[in-house]
mmCIF file of C-alpha atoms in Angstrom:
data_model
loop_
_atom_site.group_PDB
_atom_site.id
_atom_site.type_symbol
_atom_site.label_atom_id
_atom_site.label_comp_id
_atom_site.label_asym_id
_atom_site.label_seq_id
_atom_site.Cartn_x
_atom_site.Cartn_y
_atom_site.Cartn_z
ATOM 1 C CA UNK A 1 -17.592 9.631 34.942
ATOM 2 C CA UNK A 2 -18.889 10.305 31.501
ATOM 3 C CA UNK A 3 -22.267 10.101 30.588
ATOM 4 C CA UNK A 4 -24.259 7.076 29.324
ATOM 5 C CA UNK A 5 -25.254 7.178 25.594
ATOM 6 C CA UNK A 6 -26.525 4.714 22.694
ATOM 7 C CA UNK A 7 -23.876 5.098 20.312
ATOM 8 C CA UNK A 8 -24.281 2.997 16.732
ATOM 9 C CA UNK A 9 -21.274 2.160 14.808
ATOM 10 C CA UNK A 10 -22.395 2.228 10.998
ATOM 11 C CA UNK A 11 -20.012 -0.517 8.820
ATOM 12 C CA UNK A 12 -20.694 -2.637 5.855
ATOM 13 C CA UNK A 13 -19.621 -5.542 7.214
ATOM 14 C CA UNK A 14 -17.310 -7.204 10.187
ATOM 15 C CA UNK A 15 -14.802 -8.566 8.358
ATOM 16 C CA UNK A 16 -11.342 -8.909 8.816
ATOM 17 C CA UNK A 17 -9.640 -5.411 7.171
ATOM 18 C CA UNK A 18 -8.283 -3.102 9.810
ATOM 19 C CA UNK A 19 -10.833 -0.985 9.985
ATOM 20 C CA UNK A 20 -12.977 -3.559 10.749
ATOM 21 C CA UNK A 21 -10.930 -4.483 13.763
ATOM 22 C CA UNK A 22 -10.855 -0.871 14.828
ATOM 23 C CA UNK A 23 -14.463 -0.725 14.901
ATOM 24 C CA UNK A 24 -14.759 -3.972 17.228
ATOM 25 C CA UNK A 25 -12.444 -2.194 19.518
ATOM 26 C CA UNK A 26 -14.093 0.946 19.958
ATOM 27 C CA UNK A 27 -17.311 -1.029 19.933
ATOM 28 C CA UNK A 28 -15.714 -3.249 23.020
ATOM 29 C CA UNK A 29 -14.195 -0.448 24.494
ATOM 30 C CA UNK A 30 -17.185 2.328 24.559
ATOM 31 C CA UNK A 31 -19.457 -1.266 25.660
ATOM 32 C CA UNK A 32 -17.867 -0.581 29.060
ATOM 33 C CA UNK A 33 -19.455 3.088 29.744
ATOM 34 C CA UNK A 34 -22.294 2.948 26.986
ATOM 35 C CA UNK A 35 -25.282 1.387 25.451
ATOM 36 C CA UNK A 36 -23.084 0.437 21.566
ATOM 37 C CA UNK A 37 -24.421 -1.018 18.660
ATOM 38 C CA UNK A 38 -23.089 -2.475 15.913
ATOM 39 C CA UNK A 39 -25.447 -1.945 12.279
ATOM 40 C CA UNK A 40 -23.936 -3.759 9.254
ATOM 41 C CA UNK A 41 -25.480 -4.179 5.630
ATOM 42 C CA UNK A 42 -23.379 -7.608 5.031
ATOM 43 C CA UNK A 43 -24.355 -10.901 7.584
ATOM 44 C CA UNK A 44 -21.069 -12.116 7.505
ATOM 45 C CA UNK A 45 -18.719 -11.659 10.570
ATOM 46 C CA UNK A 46 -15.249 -12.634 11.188
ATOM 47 C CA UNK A 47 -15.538 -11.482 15.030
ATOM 48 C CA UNK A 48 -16.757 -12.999 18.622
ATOM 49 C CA UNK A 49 -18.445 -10.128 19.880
ATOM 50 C CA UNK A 50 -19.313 -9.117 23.453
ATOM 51 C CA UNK A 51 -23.022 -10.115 24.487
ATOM 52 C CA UNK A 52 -23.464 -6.805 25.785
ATOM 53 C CA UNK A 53 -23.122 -5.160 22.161
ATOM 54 C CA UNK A 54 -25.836 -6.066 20.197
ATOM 55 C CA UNK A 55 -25.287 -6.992 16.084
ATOM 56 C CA UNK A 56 -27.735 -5.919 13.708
ATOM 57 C CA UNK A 57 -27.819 -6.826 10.187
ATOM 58 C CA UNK A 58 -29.833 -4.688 7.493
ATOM 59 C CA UNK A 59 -29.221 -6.675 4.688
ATOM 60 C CA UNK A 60 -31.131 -7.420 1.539
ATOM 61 C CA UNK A 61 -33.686 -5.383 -0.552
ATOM 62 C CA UNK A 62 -34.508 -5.300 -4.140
ATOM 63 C CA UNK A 63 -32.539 -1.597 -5.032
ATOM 64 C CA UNK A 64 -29.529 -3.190 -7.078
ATOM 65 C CA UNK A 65 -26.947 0.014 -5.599
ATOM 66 C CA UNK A 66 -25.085 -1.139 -3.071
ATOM 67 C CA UNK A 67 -25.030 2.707 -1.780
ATOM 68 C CA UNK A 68 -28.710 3.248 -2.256
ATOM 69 C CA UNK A 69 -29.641 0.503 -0.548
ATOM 70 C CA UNK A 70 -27.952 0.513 2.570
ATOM 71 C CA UNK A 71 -29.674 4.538 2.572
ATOM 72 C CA UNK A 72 -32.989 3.227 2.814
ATOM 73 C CA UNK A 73 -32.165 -0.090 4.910
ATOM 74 C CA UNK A 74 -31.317 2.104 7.771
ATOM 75 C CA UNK A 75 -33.544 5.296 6.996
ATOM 76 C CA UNK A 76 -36.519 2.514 7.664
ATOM 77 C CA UNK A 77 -34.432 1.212 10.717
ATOM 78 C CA UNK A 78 -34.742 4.729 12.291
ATOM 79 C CA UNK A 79 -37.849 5.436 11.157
ATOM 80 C CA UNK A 80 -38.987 3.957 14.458
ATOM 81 C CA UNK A 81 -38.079 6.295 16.968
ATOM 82 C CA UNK A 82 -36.958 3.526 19.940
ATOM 83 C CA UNK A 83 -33.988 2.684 17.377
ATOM 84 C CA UNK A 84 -32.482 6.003 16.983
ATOM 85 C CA UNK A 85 -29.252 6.543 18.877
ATOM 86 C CA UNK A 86 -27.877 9.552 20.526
ATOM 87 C CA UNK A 87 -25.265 9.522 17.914
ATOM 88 C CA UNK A 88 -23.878 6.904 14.644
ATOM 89 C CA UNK A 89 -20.324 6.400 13.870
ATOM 90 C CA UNK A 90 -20.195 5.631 10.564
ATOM 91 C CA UNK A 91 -16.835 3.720 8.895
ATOM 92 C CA UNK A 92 -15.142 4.049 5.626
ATOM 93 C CA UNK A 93 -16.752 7.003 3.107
ATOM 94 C CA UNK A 94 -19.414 5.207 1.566
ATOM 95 C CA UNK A 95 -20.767 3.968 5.097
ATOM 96 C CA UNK A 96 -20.047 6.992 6.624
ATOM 97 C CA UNK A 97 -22.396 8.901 3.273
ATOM 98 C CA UNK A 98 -25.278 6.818 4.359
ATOM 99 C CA UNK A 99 -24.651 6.805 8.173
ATOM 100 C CA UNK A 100 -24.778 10.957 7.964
ATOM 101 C CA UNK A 101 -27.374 11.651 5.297
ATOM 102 C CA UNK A 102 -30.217 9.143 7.727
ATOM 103 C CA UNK A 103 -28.809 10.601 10.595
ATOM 104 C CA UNK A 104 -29.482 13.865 8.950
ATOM 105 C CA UNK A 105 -33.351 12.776 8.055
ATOM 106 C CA UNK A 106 -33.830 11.641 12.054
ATOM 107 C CA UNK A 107 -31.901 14.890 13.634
ATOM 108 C CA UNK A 108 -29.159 12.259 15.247
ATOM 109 C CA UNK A 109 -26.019 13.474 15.628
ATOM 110 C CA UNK A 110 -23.147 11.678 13.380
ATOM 111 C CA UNK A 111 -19.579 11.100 13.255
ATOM 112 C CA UNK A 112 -18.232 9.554 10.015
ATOM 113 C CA UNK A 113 -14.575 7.736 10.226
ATOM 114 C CA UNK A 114 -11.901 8.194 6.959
ATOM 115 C CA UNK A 115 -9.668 5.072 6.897
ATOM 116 C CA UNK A 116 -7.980 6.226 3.903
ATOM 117 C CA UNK A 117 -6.580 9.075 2.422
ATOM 118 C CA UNK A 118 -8.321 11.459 0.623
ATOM 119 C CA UNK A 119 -6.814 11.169 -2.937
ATOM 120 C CA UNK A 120 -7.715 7.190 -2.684
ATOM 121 C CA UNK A 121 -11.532 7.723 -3.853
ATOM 122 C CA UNK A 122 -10.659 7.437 -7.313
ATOM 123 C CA UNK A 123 -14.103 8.429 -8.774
ATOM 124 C CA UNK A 124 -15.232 12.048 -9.345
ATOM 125 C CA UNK A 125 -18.890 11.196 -8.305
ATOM 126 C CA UNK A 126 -17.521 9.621 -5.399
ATOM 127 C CA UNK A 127 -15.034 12.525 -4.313
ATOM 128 C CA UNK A 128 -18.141 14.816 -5.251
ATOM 129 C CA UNK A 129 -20.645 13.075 -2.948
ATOM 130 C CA UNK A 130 -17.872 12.753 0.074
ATOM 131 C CA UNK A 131 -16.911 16.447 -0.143
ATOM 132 C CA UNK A 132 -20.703 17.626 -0.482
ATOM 133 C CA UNK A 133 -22.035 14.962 2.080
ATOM 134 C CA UNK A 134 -19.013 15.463 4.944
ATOM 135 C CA UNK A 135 -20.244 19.419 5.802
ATOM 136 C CA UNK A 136 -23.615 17.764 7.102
ATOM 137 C CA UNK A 137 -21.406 15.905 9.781
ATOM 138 C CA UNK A 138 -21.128 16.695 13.242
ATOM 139 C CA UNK A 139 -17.406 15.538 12.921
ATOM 140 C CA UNK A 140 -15.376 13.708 10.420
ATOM 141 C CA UNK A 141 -12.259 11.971 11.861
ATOM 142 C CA UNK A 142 -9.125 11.765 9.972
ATOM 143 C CA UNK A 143 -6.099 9.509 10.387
ATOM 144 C CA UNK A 144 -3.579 11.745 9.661
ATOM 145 C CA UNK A 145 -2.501 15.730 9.594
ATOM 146 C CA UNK A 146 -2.358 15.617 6.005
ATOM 147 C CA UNK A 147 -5.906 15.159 5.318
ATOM 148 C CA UNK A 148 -6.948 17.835 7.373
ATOM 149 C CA UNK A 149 -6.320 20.774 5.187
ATOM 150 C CA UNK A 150 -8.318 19.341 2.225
ATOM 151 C CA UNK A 151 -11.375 18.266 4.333
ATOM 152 C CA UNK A 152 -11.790 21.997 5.604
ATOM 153 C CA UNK A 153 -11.302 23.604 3.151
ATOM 154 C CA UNK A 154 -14.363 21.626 2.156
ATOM 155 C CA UNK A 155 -16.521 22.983 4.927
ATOM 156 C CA UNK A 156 -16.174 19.609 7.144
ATOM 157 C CA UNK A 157 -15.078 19.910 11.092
ATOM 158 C CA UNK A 158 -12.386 17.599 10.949
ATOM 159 C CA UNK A 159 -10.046 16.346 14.083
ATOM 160 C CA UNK A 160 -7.496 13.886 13.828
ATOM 161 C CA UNK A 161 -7.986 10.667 15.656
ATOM 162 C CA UNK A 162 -5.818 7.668 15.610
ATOM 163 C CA UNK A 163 -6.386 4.230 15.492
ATOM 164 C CA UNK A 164 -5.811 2.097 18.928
ATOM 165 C CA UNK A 165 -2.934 -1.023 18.723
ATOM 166 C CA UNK A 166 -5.182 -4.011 18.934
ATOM 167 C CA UNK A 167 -2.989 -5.296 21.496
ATOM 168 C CA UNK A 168 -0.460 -4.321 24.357
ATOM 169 C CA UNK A 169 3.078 -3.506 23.537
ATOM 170 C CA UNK A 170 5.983 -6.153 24.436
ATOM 171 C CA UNK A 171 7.938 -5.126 27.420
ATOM 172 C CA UNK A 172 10.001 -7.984 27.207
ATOM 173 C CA UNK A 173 14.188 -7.782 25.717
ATOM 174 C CA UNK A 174 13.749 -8.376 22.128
ATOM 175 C CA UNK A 175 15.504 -11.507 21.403
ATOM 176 C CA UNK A 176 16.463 -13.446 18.254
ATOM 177 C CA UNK A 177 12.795 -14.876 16.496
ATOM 178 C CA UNK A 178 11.675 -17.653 13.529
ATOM 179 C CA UNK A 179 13.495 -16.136 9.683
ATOM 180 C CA UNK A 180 9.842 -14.804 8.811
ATOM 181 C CA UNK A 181 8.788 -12.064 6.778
ATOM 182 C CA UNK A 182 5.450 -11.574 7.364
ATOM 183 C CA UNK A 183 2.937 -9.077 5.332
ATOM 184 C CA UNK A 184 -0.916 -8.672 5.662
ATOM 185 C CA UNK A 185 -3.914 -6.939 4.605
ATOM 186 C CA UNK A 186 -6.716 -7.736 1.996
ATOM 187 C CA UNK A 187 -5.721 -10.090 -0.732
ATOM 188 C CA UNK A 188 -7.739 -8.544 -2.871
ATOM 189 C CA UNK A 189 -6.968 -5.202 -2.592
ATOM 190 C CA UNK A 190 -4.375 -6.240 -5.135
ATOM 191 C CA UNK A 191 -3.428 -2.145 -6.358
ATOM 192 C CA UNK A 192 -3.342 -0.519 -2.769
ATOM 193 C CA UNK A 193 -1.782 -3.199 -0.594
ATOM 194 C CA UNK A 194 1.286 -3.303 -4.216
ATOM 195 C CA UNK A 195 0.654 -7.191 -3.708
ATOM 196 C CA UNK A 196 2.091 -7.250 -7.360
ATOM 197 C CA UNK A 197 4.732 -6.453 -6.383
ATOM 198 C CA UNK A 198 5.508 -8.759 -3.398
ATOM 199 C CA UNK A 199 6.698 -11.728 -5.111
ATOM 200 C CA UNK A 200 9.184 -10.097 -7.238
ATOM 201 C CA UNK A 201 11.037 -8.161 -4.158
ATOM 202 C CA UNK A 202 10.762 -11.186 -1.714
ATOM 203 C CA UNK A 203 11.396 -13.788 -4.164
ATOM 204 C CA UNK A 204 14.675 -13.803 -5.205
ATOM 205 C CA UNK A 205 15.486 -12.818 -1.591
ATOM 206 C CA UNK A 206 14.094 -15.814 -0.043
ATOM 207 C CA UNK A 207 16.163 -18.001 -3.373
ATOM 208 C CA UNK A 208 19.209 -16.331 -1.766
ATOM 209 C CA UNK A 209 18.633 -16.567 2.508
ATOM 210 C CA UNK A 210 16.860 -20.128 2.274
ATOM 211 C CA UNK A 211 16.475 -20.421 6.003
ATOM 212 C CA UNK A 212 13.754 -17.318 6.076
ATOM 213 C CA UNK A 213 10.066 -17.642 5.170
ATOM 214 C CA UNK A 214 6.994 -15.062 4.004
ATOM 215 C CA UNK A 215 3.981 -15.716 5.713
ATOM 216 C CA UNK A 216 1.070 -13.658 3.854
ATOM 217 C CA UNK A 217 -1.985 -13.711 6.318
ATOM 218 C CA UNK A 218 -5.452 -12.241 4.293
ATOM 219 C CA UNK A 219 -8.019 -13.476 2.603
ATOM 220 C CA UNK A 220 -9.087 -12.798 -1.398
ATOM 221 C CA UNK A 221 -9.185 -15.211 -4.065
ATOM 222 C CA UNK A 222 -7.753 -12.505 -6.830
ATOM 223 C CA UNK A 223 -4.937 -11.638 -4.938
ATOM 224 C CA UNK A 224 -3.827 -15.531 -3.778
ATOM 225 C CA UNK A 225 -4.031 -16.424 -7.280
ATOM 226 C CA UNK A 226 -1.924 -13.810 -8.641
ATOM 227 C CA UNK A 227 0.876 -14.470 -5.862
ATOM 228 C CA UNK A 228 0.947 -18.268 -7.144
ATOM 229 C CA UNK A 229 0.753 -17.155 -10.331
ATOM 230 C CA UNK A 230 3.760 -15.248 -9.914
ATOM 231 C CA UNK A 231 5.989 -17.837 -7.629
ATOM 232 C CA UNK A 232 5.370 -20.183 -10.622
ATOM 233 C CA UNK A 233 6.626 -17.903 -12.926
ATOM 234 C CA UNK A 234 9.644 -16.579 -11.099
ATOM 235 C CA UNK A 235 10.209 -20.701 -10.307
ATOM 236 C CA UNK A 236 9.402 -19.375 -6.192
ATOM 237 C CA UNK A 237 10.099 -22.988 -3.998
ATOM 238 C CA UNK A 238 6.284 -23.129 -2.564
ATOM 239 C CA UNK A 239 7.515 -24.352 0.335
ATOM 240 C CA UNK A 240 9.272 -20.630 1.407
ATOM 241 C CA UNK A 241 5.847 -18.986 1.221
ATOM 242 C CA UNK A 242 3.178 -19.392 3.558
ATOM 243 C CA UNK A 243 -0.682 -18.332 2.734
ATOM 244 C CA UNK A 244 -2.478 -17.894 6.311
ATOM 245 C CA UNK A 245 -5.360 -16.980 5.014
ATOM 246 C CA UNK A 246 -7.655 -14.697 8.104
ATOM 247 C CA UNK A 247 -6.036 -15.389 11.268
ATOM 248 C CA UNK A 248 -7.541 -14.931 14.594
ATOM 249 C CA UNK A 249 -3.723 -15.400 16.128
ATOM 250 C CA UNK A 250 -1.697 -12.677 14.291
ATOM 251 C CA UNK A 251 -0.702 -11.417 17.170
ATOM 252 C CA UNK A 252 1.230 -14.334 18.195
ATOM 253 C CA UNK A 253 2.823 -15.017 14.749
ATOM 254 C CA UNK A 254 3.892 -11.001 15.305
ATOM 255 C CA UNK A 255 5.466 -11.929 18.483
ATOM 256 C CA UNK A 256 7.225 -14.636 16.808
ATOM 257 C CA UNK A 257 8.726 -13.196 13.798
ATOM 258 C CA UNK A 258 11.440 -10.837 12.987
ATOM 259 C CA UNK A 259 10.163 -8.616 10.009
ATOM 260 C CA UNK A 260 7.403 -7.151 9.074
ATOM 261 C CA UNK A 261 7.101 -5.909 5.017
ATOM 262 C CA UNK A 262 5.010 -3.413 3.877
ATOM 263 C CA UNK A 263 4.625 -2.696 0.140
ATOM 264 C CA UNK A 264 1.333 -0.387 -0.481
ATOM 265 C CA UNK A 265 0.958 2.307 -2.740
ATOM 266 C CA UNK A 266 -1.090 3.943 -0.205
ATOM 267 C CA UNK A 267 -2.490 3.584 3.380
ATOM 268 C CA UNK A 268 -4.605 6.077 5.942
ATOM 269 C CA UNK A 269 -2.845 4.799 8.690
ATOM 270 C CA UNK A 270 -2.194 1.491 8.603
ATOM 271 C CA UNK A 271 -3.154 -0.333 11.966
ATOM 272 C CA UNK A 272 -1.247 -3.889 10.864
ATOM 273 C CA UNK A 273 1.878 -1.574 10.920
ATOM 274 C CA UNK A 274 1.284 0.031 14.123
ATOM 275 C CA UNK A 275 0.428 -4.015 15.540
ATOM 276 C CA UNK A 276 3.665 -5.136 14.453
ATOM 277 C CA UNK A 277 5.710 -2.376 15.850
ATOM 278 C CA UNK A 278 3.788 -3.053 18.984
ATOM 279 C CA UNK A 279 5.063 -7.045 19.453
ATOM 280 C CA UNK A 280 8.809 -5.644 18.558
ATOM 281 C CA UNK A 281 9.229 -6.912 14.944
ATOM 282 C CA UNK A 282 11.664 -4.746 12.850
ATOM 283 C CA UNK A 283 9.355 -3.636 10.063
ATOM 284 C CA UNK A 284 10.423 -1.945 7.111
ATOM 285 C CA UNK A 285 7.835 -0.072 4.484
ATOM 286 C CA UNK A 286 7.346 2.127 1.829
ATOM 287 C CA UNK A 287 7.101 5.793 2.456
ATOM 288 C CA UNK A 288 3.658 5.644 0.974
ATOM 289 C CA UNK A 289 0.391 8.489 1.566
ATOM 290 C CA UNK A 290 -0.200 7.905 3.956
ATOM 291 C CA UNK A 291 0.918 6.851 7.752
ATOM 292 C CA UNK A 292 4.299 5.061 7.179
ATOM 293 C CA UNK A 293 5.824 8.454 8.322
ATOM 294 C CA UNK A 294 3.935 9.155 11.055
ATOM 295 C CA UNK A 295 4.640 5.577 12.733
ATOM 296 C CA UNK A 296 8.128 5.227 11.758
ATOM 297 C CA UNK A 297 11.299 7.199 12.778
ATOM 298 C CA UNK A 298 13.737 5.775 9.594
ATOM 299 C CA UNK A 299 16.397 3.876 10.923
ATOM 300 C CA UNK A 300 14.976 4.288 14.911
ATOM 301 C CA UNK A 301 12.518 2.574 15.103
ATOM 302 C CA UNK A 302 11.704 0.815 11.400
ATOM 303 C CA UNK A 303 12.814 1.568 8.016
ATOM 304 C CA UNK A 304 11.012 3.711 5.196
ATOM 305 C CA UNK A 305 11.926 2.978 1.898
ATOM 306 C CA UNK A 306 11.277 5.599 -1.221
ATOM 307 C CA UNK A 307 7.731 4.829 -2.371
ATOM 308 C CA UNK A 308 7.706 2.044 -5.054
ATOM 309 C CA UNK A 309 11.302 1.716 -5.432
ATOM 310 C CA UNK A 310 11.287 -2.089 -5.815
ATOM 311 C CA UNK A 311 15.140 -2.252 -5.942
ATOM 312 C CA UNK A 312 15.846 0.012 -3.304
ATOM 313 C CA UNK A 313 13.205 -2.117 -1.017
ATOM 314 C CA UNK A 314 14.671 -5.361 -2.315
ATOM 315 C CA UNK A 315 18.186 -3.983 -0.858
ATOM 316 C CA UNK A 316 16.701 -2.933 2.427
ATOM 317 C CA UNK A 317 14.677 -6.065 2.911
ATOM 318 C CA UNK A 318 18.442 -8.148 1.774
ATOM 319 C CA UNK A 319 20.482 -6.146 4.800
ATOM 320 C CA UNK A 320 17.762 -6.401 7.105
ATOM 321 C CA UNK A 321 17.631 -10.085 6.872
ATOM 322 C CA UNK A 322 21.456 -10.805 6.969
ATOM 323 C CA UNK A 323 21.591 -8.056 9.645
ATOM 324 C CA UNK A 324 19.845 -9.656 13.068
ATOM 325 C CA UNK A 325 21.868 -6.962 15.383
ATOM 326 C CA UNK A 326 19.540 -4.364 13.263
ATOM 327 C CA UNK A 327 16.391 -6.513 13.464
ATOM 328 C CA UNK A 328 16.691 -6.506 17.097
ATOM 329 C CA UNK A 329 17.796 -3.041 17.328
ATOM 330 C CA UNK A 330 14.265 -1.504 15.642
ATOM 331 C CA UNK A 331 12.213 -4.416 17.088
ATOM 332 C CA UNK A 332 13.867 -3.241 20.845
ATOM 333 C CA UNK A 333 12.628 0.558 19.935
ATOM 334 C CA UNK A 334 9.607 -0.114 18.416
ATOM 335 C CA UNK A 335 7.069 -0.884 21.172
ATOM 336 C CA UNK A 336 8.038 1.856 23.468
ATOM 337 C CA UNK A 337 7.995 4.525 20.304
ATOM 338 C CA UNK A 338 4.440 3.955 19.950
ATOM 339 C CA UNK A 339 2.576 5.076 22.857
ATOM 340 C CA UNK A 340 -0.213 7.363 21.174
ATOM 341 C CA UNK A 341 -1.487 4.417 19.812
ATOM 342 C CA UNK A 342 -2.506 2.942 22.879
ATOM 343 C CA UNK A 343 -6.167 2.313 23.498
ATOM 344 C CA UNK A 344 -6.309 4.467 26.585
ATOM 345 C CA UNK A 345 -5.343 7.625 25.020
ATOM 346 C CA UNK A 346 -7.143 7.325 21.741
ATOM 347 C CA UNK A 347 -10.486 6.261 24.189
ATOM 348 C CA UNK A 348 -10.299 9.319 26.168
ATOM 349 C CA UNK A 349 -9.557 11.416 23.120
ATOM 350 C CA UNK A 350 -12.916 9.802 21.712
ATOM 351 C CA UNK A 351 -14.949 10.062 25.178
ATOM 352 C CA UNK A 352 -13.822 14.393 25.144
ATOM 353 C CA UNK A 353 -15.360 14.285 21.434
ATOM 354 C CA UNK A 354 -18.621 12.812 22.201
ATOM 355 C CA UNK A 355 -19.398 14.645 25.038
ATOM 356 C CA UNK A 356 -18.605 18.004 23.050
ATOM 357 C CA UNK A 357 -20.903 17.004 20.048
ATOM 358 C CA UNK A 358 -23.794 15.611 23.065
ATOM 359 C CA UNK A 359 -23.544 18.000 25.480
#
C-alpha cells in the first residue's frame, strides 16, 4: 500500500486539450490513494470533477505577464504553510517554470510534465528559461525517448512517462462502422495540429466517396473560420463536414467511426491518437516529431504517412476509404497493440516515482 501524500497538479486551465484530460485522470486516479489538488490560473473548466479533489483557482492580479503572474499567484498561495503539498506536478513548460521555481522558494518537491517536444518552444527566451529552470526539478517527465537525450544533457533528471488511454480498449470483433473521418485537437492551434491543410486532403476525397463524412470535434474560433473559409473556396458541400465543437462523448463517436486522420506538423505524444486506436478505428497519420511512431506499427496496426506529404496522405486516406477489409484489419489490431497505455501501468509507473522522490 503506498503512502498517503498531498500531491498538487499545477495547469493553466481545465480545458479540453489532451493534456488537460491527462491531468483529470491522474488527478482521478491518484484521488483514490492520496490527498490531490488541482491549482489553475484560468476559472474556466470543461470537466465534472470528483468531490474528493478539490479545484482551486488563482486567477487575476494586476502584473500584465501571463508567466509572471501565475509566479506570484501561487508563491502567495504557499506562502501559508497549511497549503504547501508534499509535492506539485506541474503541466506544459510554462506551468511547469512556475510550478518548480515556487516549489523551489517553499523547499516542496516538484515534478514538471513536457506535453510536447522539445524543438516546439519556438522562442529562444523560452527554450533558455526551460533548459535553465528544468535542473531545479526533482523530475521532468518526457513523452517520448527522443527527448531524453536533449533534456540531460541539460542537467535535468528526466524519465519517460506515457500518457494513460482515457478509456478501456474494445474487446469486441471490429465490424463495419458510419463512412466518418474524424480528426480532433485545438482549433486554434491552426500550425501544429496542419489544420490548413485538412480541407485540401479531405476535400476532394469526400467530392469523390460521397457516402463518407469528416467530423472535426475542437473548439477555436481561428481555426473554424479558416476550415469554412477553405470549403467555400474549394466549393466543399457543407453538408459532408461536421464541426462538433468540445465533446464530452468522443469516445462514442470513436467507437462509431471507421478512420481516424491525423495531419500535425508535430505532437509529444498525442493522446487523441492513442484514444482512437483504443475503440478500434483504423487511423492513419503523419510521421510527425513526435509519437506517431511510437503508437503505430505502419501497416499493423495504423498507417504513417511521410510528414507533410499532402499527396501521398491524400492517396492513403483515398485506399483506406475504398478499402473496408483494411479499415477493419488495423481497427481489429489496434486495441490489443496498445497495452502500455493503459491506466494501470502508467499509475504504478507514477506511484514507483513518487515514492522515490518522497521517500
Amino acid at each position: 500500500m503506498p503512502r498517503k501524500y498531498r500531491i498538487d497538479f499545477v495547469c493553466h486551465a481545465i480545458s479540453g486539450g489532451g493534456a488537460e484530460r491527462v491531468l483529470v485522470l491522474l488527478a482521478e486516479k491518484f484521488g483514490e490513494n492520496h490527498d490531490v489538488r488541482i491549482i489553475t490560473f484560468n476559472e474556466s473548466s470543461s470537466y465534472d470533477l470528483p468531490s474528493n479533489i478539490e479545484h482551486i483557482k488563482l486567477y487575476g492580479g494586476w502584473i500584465p505577464n501571463h508567466t509572471v503572474r501565475r509566479f506570484f499567484n501561487l508563491l502567495s498561495f504557499y506562502r501559508k504553510k497549511a497549503n504547501r503539498p508534499d509535492i506539485t506536478i506541474g503541466f506544459i513548460t510554462r506551468i511547469n517554470l512556475v510550478s518548480i521555481l515556487v516549489s523551489k522558494v517553499y523547499k516542496i518537491k516538484a515534478i514538471g510534465c513536457e506535453h510536447n517536444n522539445h524543438l516546439s518552444d519556438k522562442t529562444k527566451l523560452s527554450r533558455f528559461t526551460r533548459n535553465n529552470v528544468y535542473k531545479f526539478a526533482d523530475l521532468i517527465t518526457i513523452l517520448t525517448k527522443f527527448d531524453a537525450p536533449f533534456f540531460k544533457d541539460k542537467g535535468a533528471k528526466v524519465e519517460v512517462v506515457y500518457n494513460p488511454a482515457t478509456f478501456s480498449a474494445i474487446s469486441e470483433p471490429r465490424k463495419a462502422r458510419k463512412k466518418n473521418i474524424l480528426v480532433a485537437g485545438s482549433l486554434n492551434k491552426i500550425y501544429q495540429k496542419g489544420w490548413d491543410n485538412l480541407v485540401p486532403i479531405v476535400g476532394p476525397l469526400l467530392q469523390k466517396h460521397q457516402d463518407w463524412k469528416l467530423l472535426i470535434a475542437g473548439e477555436g474560433e481561428k481555426g473554424e473560420s479558416l476550415l469554412k473559409n477553405q470549403m467555400e473556396e474549394l466549393r466543399i458541400n457543407p453538408a459532408s463536414i461536421e464541426f462538433l465543437g468540445f465533446t464530452n462523448k468522443i469516445g462514442e463517436i470513436m467507437r462509431d467511426s471507421e478512420i481516424f486522420l491525423m495531419v500535425s506538423r508535430y505532437e509529444g505524444l498525442p493522446m487523441v491518437l492513442i484514444e482512437a486506436m483504443s475503440q478500434g478505428m483504423a487511423c492513419i497519420s503523419y510521421n510527425c516529431l513526435t509519437g506517431p511512431s511510437e503508437i503505430i506499427t505502419d501497416n499493423k496496426n495504423g498507417i504513417l504517412i511521410e510528414n507533410q506529404n499532402s499527396s501521398i496522405m491524400r492517396e492513403g486516406l483515398d485506399n483506406l476509404m475504398a478499402d473496408q477489409e483494411k479499415r477493419i484489419m488495423l481497427g481489429q489490431s489496434a486495441p490489443v497493440s496498445i497495452e502500455k497505455f493503459n491506466m494501470s501501468s502508467i499509475h504504478k509507473k507514477w506511484e514507483e516515482i513518487l515514492e522515490e522522490i518522497l521517500c
